[in-house]
Short mmCIF file of C-alpha atoms in Angstrom, two decimals:
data_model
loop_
_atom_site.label_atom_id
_atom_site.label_comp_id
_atom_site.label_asym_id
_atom_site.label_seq_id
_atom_site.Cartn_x
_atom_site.Cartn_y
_atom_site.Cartn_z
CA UNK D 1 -18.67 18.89 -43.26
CA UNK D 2 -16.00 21.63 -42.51
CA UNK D 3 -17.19 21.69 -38.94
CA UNK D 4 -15.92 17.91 -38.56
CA UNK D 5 -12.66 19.19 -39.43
CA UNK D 6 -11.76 22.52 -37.73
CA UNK D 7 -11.15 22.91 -33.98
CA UNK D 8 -12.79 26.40 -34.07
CA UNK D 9 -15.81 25.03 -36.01
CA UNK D 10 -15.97 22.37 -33.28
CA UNK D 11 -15.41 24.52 -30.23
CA UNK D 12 -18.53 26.70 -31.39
CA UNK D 13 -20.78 24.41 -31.84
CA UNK D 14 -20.11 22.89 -28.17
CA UNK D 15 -19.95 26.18 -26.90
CA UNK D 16 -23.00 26.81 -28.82
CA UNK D 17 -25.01 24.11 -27.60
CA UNK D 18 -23.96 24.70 -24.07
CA UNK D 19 -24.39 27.84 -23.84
CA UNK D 20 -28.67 26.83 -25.15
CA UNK D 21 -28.87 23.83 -22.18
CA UNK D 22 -27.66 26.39 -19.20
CA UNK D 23 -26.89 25.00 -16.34
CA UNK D 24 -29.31 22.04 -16.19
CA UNK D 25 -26.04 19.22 -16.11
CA UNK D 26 -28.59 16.87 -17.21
CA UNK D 27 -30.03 18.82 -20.24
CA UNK D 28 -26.02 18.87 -21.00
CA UNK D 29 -25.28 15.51 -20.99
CA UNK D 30 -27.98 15.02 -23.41
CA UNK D 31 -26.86 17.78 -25.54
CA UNK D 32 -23.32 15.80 -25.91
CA UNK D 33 -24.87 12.62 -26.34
CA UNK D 34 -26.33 13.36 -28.58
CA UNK D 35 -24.06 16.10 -30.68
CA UNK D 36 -21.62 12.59 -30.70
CA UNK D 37 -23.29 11.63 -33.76
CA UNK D 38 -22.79 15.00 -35.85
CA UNK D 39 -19.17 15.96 -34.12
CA UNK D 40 -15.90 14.25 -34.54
CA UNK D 41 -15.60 13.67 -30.67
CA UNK D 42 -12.64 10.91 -31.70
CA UNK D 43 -10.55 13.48 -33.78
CA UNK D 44 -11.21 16.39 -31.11
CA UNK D 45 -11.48 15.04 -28.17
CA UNK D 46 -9.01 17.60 -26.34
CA UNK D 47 -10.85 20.70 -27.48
CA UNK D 48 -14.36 19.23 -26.35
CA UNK D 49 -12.72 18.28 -22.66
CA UNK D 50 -10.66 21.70 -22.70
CA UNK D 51 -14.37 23.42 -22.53
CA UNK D 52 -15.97 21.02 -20.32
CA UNK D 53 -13.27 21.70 -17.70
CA UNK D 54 -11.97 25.15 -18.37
CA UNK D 55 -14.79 26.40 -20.81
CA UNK D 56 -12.39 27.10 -24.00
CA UNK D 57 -9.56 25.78 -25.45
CA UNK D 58 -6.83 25.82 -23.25
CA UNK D 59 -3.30 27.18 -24.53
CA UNK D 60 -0.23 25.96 -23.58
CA UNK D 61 0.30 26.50 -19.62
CA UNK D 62 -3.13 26.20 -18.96
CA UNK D 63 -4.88 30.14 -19.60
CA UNK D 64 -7.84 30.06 -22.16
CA UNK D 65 -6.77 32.29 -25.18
CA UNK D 66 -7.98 35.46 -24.52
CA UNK D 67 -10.06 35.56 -28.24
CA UNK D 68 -11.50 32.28 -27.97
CA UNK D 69 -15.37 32.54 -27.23
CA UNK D 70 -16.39 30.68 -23.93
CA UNK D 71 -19.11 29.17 -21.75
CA UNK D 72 -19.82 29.25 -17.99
CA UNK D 73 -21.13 25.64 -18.16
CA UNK D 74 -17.93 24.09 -17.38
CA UNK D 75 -15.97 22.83 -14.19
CA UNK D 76 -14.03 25.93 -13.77
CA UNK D 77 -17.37 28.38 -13.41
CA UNK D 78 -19.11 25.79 -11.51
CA UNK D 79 -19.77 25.93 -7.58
CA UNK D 80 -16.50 24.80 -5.55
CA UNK D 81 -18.70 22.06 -3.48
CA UNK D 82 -18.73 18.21 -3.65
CA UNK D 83 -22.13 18.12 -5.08
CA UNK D 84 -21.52 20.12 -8.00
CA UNK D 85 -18.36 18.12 -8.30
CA UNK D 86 -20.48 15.06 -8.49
CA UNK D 87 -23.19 16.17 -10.82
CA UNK D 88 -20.00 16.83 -13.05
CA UNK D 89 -18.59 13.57 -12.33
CA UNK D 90 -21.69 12.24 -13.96
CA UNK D 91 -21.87 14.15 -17.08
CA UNK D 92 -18.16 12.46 -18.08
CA UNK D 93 -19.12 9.12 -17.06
CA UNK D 94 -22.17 9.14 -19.40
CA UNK D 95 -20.34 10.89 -21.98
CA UNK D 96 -17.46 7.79 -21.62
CA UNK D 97 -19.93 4.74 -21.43
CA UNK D 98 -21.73 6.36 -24.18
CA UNK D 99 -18.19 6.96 -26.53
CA UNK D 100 -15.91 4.28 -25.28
CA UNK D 101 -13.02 5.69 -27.42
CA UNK D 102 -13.01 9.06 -25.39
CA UNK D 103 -11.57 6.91 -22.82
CA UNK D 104 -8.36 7.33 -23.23
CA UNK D 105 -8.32 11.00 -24.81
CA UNK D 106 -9.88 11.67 -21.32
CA UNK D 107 -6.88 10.70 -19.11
CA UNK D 108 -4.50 12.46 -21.54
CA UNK D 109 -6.71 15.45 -20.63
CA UNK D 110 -6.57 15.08 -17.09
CA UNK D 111 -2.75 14.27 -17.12
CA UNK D 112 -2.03 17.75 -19.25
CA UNK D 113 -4.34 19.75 -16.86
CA UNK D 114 -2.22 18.57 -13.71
CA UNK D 115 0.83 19.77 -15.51
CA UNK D 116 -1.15 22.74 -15.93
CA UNK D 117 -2.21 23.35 -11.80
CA UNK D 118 0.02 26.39 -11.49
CA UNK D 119 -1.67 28.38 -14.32
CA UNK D 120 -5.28 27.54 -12.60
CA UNK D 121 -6.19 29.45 -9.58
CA UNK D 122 -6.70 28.12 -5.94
CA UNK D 123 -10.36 27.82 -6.72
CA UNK D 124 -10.11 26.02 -10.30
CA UNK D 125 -7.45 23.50 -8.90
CA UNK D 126 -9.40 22.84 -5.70
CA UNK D 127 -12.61 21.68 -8.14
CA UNK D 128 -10.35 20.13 -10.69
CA UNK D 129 -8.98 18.36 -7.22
CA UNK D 130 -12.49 16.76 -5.90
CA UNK D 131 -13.89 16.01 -9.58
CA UNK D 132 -10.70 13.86 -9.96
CA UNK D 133 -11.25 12.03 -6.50
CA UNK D 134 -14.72 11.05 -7.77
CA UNK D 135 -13.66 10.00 -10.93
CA UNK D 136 -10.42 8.01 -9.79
CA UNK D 137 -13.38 6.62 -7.17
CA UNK D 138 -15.83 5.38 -9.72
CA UNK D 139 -13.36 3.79 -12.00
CA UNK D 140 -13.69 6.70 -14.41
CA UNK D 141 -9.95 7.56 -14.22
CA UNK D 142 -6.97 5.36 -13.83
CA UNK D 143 -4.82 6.43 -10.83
CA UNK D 144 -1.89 6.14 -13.34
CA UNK D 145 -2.94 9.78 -14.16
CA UNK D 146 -1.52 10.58 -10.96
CA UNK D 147 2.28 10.37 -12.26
CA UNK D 148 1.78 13.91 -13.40
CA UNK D 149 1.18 15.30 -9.61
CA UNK D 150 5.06 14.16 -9.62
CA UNK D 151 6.64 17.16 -11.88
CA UNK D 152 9.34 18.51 -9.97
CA UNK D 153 8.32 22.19 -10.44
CA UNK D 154 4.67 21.59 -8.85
CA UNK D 155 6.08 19.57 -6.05
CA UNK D 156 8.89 22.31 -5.23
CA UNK D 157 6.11 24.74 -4.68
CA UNK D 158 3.94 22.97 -2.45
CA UNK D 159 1.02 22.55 -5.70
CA UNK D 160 1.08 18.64 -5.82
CA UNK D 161 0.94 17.97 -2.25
CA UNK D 162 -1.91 21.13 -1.50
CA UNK D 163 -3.65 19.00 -4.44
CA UNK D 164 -3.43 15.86 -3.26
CA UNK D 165 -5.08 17.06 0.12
CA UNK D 166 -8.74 17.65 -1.58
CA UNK D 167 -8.11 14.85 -4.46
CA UNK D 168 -7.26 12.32 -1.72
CA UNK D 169 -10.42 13.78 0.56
CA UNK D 170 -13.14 13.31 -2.06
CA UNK D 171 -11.51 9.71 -2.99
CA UNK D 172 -11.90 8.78 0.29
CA UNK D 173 -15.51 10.21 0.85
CA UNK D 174 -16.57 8.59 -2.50
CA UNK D 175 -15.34 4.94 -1.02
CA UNK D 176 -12.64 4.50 1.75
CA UNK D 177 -8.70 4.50 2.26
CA UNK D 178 -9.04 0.23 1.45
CA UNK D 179 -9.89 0.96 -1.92
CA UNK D 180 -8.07 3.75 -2.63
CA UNK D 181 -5.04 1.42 -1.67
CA UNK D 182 -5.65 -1.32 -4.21
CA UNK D 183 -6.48 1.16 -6.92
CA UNK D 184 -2.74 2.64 -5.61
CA UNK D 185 -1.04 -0.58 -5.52
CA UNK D 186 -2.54 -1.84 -9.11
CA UNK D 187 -0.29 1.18 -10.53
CA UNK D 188 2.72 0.66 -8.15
CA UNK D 189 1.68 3.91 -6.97
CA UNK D 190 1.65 2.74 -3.38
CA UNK D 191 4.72 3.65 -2.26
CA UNK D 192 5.31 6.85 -4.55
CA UNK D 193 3.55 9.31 -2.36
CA UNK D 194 6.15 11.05 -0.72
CA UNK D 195 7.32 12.09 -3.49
CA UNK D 196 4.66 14.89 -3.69
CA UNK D 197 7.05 16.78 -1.33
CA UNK D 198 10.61 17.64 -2.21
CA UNK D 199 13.50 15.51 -1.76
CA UNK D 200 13.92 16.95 1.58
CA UNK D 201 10.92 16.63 3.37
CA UNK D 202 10.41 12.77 1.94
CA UNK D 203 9.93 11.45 4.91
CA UNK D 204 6.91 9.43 7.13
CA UNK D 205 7.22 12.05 9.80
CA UNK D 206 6.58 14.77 7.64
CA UNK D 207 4.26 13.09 5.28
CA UNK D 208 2.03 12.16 8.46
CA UNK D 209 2.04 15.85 10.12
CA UNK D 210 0.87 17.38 6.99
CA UNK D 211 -1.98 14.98 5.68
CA UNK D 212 -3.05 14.55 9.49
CA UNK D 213 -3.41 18.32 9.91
CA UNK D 214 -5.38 18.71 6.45
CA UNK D 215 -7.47 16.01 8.08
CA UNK D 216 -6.22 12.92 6.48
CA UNK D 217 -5.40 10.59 9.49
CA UNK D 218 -6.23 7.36 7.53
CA UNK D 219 -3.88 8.47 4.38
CA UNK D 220 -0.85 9.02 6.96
CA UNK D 221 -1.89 5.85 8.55
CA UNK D 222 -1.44 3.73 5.33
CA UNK D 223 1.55 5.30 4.39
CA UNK D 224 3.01 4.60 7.80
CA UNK D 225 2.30 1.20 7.40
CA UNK D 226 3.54 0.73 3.38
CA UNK D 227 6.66 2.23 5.00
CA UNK D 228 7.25 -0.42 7.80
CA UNK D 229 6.04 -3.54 5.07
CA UNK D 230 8.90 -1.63 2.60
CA UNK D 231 11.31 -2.00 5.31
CA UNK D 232 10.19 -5.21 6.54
CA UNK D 233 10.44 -6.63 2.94
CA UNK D 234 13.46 -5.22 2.96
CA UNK D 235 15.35 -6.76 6.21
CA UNK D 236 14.48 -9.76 5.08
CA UNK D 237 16.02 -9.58 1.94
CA UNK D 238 19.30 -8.56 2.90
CA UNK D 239 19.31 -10.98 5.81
CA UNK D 240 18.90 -13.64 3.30
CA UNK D 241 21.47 -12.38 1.00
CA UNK D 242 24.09 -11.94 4.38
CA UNK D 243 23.34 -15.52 5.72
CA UNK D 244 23.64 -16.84 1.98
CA UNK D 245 27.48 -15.29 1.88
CA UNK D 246 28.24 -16.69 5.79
CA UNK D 247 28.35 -12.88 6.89
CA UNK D 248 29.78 -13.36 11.01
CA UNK D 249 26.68 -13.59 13.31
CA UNK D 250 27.64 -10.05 15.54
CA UNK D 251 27.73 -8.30 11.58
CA UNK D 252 24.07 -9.76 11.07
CA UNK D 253 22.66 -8.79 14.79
CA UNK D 254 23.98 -5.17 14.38
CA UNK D 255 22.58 -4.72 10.99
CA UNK D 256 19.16 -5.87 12.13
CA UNK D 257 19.54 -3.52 15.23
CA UNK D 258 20.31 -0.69 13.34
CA UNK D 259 17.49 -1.48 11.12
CA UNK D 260 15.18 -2.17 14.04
CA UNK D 261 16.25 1.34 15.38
CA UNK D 262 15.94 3.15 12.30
CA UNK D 263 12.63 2.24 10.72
CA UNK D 264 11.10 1.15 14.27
CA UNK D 265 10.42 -2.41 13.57
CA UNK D 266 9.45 -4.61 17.23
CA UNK D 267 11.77 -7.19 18.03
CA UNK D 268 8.58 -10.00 17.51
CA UNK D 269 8.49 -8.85 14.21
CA UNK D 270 12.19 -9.38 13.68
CA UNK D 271 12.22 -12.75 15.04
CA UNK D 272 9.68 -13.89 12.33
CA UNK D 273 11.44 -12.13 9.46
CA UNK D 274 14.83 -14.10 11.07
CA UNK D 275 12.92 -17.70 11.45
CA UNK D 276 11.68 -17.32 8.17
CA UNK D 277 14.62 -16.11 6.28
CA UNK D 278 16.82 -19.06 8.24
CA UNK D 279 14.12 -21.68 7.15
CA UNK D 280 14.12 -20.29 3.34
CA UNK D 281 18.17 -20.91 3.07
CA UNK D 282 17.83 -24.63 3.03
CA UNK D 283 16.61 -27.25 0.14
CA UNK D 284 15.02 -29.62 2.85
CA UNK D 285 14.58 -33.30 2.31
CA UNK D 286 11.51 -34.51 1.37
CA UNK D 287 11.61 -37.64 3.66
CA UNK D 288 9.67 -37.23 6.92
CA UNK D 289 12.57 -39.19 8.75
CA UNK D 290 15.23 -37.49 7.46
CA UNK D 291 14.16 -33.51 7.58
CA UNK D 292 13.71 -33.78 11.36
CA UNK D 293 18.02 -34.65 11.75
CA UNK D 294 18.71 -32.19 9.16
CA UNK D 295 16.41 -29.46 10.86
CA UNK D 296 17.85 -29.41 14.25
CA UNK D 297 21.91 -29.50 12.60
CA UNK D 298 20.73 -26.10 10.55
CA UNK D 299 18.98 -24.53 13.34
CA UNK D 300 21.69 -25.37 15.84
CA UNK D 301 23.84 -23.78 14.01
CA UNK D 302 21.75 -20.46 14.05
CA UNK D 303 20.54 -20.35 17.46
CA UNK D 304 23.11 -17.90 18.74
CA UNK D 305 20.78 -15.51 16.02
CA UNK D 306 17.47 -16.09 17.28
CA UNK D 307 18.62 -15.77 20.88
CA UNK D 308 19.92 -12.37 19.93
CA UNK D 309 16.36 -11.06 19.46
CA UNK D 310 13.76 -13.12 22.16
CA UNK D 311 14.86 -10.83 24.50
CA UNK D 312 11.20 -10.66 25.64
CA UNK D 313 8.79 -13.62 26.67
CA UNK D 314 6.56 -11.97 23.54
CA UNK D 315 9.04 -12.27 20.78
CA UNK D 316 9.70 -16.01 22.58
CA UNK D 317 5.82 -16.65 21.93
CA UNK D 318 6.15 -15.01 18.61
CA UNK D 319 8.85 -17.72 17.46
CA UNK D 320 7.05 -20.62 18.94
CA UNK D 321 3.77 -19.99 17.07
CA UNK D 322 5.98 -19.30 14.02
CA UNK D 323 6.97 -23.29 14.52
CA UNK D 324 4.21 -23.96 14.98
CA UNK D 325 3.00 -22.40 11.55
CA UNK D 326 5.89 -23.86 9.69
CA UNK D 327 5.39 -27.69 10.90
CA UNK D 328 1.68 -27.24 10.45
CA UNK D 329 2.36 -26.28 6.39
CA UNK D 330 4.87 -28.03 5.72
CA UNK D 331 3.72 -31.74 6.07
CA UNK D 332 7.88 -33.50 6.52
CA UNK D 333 7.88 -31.09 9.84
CA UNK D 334 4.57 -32.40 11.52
CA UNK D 335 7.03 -34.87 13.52
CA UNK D 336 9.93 -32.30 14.30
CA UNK D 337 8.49 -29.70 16.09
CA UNK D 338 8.95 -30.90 19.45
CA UNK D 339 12.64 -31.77 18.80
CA UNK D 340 12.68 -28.05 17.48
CA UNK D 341 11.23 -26.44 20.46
CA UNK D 342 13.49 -28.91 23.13
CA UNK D 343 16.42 -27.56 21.01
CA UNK D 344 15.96 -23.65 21.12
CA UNK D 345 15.35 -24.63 25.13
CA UNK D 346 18.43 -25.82 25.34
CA UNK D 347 20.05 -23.26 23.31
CA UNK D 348 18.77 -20.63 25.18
CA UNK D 349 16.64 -19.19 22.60
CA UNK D 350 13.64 -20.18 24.64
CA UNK D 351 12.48 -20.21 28.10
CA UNK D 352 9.79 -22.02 30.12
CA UNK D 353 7.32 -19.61 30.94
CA UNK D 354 6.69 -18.81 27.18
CA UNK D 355 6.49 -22.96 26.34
CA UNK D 356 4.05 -23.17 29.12
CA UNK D 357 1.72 -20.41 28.10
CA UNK D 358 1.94 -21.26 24.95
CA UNK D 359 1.17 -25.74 25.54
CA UNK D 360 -1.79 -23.74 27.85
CA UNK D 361 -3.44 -21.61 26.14
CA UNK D 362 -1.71 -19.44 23.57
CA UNK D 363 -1.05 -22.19 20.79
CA UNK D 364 -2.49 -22.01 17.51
CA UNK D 365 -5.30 -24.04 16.26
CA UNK D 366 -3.41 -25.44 13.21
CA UNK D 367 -2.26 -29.05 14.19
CA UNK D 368 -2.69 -28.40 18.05
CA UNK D 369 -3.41 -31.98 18.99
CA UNK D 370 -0.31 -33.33 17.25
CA UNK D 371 1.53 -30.63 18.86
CA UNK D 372 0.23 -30.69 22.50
CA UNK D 373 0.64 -34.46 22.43
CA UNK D 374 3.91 -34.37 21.02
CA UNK D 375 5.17 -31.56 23.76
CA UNK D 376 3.38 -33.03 27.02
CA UNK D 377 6.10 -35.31 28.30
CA UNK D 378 8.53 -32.51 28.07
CA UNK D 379 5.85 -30.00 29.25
CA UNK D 380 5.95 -31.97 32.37
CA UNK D 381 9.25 -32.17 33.06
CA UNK D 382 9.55 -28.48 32.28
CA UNK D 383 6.46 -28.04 35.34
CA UNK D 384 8.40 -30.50 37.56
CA UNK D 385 12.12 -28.60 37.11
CA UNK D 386 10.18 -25.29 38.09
CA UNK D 387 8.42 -26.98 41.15
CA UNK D 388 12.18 -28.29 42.01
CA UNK D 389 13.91 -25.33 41.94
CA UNK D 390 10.93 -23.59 44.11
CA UNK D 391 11.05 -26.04 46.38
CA UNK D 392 14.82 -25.82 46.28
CA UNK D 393 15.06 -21.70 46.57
CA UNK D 394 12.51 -22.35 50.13
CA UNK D 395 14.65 -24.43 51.45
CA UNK D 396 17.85 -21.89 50.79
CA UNK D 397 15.86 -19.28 52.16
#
């Protein structure tokens, strides 16, 4: 009975029983299995994953008291290779299908011994590093645990970000960089990871060299791209709030230039975000006659913003399939979109060679035989203008 109730008396009898199985990791998980049933795992549960990890209880700052008795059958005396790392992996996933409740005691565990990475050596961190990847990769571990990585003193030295390298490279090897980003984003951990460097080097550039040289090209990759859907997200934000207030049209363009500049967003891109956040500022009518008149009054009015930024026959394209979208899902604009296109022609916003190409072959297939029937009269005209002034420029020449 004592035993039940005294760390010491606890830590023996693992040690104990470890010490008996050796190094057979599947004579161990037996032996803890089974010693569930005589042990209070529940009440102890940070002593038995102190010696499973470190081999001993751990003191505060992460060095094993130096009177404590110990066992080599642990994480820490263990071979620093992925396979180990996996057999290891395996002995706490039986363990935690086995005692449900250890569950949580187990993230605890691996949240204090990240706090604890400086008092580990290079060798201990670097297995603690790959056992966590597997175990964040088989649903073990929540990557909430990774919130620790974030303490200011191990990211001023370089620890969090060194450990991130070999967590983030057995992740990925266990499953790939698509699943480590859901389990990220789940935990609204997806756009935290800069902060494993210092307030000064939180940026993409730097973020990117140093993953990409410790091999990480896909990690650098998706943090490139959170980055430009962060800034996207937030352009269109503040365009909405600026066109809400009435903000001048040369204060909007600037901003978005700046922005465009600074976070190096494509202008196609911009012209979405601007069609969209113009088309989101209205409470459109729900009658099919009606929303057609009302369209082409609020667009008019915003032309001089669009033609600001279809500079290029692409972004032109880019807005026309973007109508075409927007009529297609929204049923009251099925009728309007030629009125809408023959509008940003005249406005300047669009030019023929992009209508053509698009009416030829670069339309979407959502609604295209409304559309193409709706746009061929003008389509024609647009072909017979062009022939004219041809025919015109020959005869000038």
């Amino acid at each position: 009975e004592k035993e039940r109730f005294d760390p010491t008396q606890f830590q023996d009898c693992i040690i104990q029983g470890l010490t008996e199985t050796g190094t057979d990791l599947e004579a161990v998980a037996k032996f803890l299995d089974a010693s569930g049933a005589k042990l209070d795992y529940r009440r102890y549960a940070e002593t038995l994953f102190d010696i499973l990890v470190a081999g001993g209880m751990l003191a505060p700052g992460g060095t094993l008291a130096d009177d404590m008795t110990r066992t080599n059958v642990c994480v820490f005396a263990a071979q620093e290779d992925l396979e180990t790392m996996q057999a290891f992996a395996q002995v706490f996933n039986k363990l935690i299908r086995r005692y449900k409740y250890l569950e949580k005691g187990f993230e605890d565990e691996v949240k204090k011994l990240l706090l604890f990475l400086k008092g580990f050596s290079e060798s201990e961190r670097n297995k603690l590093a790959m056992l966590t990847g597997i175990l964040l990769a088989n649903g073990t571990l929540n990557a909430s645990i990774l919130n620790s990585l974030y303490n200011e003193n191990l990211v001023k030295e370089g620890v969090s970000a060194a450990f991130a390298v070999k967590l983030f490279k057995s992740w990925i090897n266990e499953k790939d960089i698509n699943a480590v980003a859901v389990s990220l984003r789940k935990v609204n951990m997806d756009n935290r990871l800069m902060e494993l460097f210092p307030a000064n080097k939180q940026s993409v550039e730097h973020f990117s060299k140093y993953f990409t040289e410790a091999g990480l090209k896909e990690l650098s990759e998706y943090v490139r791209n959170q980055q430009t859907i962060g800034a996207r997200k937030e352009l269109q934000k503040e365009l909405q709030e600026q066109m809400s207030r009435g903000d001048p049209f040369k204060d909007i363009i600037l901003y978005v230039k700046e922005e465009m500049k600074k976070n190096n967003i494509s202008e196609q891109t911009v012209v979405a975000i601007i069609w969209s956040s113009v088309m989101s500022t209205v409470e459109w009518n729900k009658k099919e006659e009606l929303v057609a008149e009302q369209a082409i009054k609020h667009l008019k009015q915003y032309s001089p913003l669009l033609a600001a930024f279809t500079t290029q026959g692409q972004s032109e394209l880019t807005l026309l399939l973007k109508i075409q979208e927007y009529c297609y899902d929204n049923i009251h604009f099925m009728k309007a979109f030629q009125k809408i296109v023959v509008l940003f022609y005249k406005a300047e916003v669009l030019s023929e060679e992009p209508i053509l190409k698009w009416y030829k072959d670069a339309h979407l297939a959502k609604g295209k035989s409304v559309f193409l029937e709706q746009m061929k009269k003008f389509v024609e005209w647009l072909k017979n203008a062009e022939e004219e002034s041809e025919s015109e420029a020959e005869e000038g020449d």
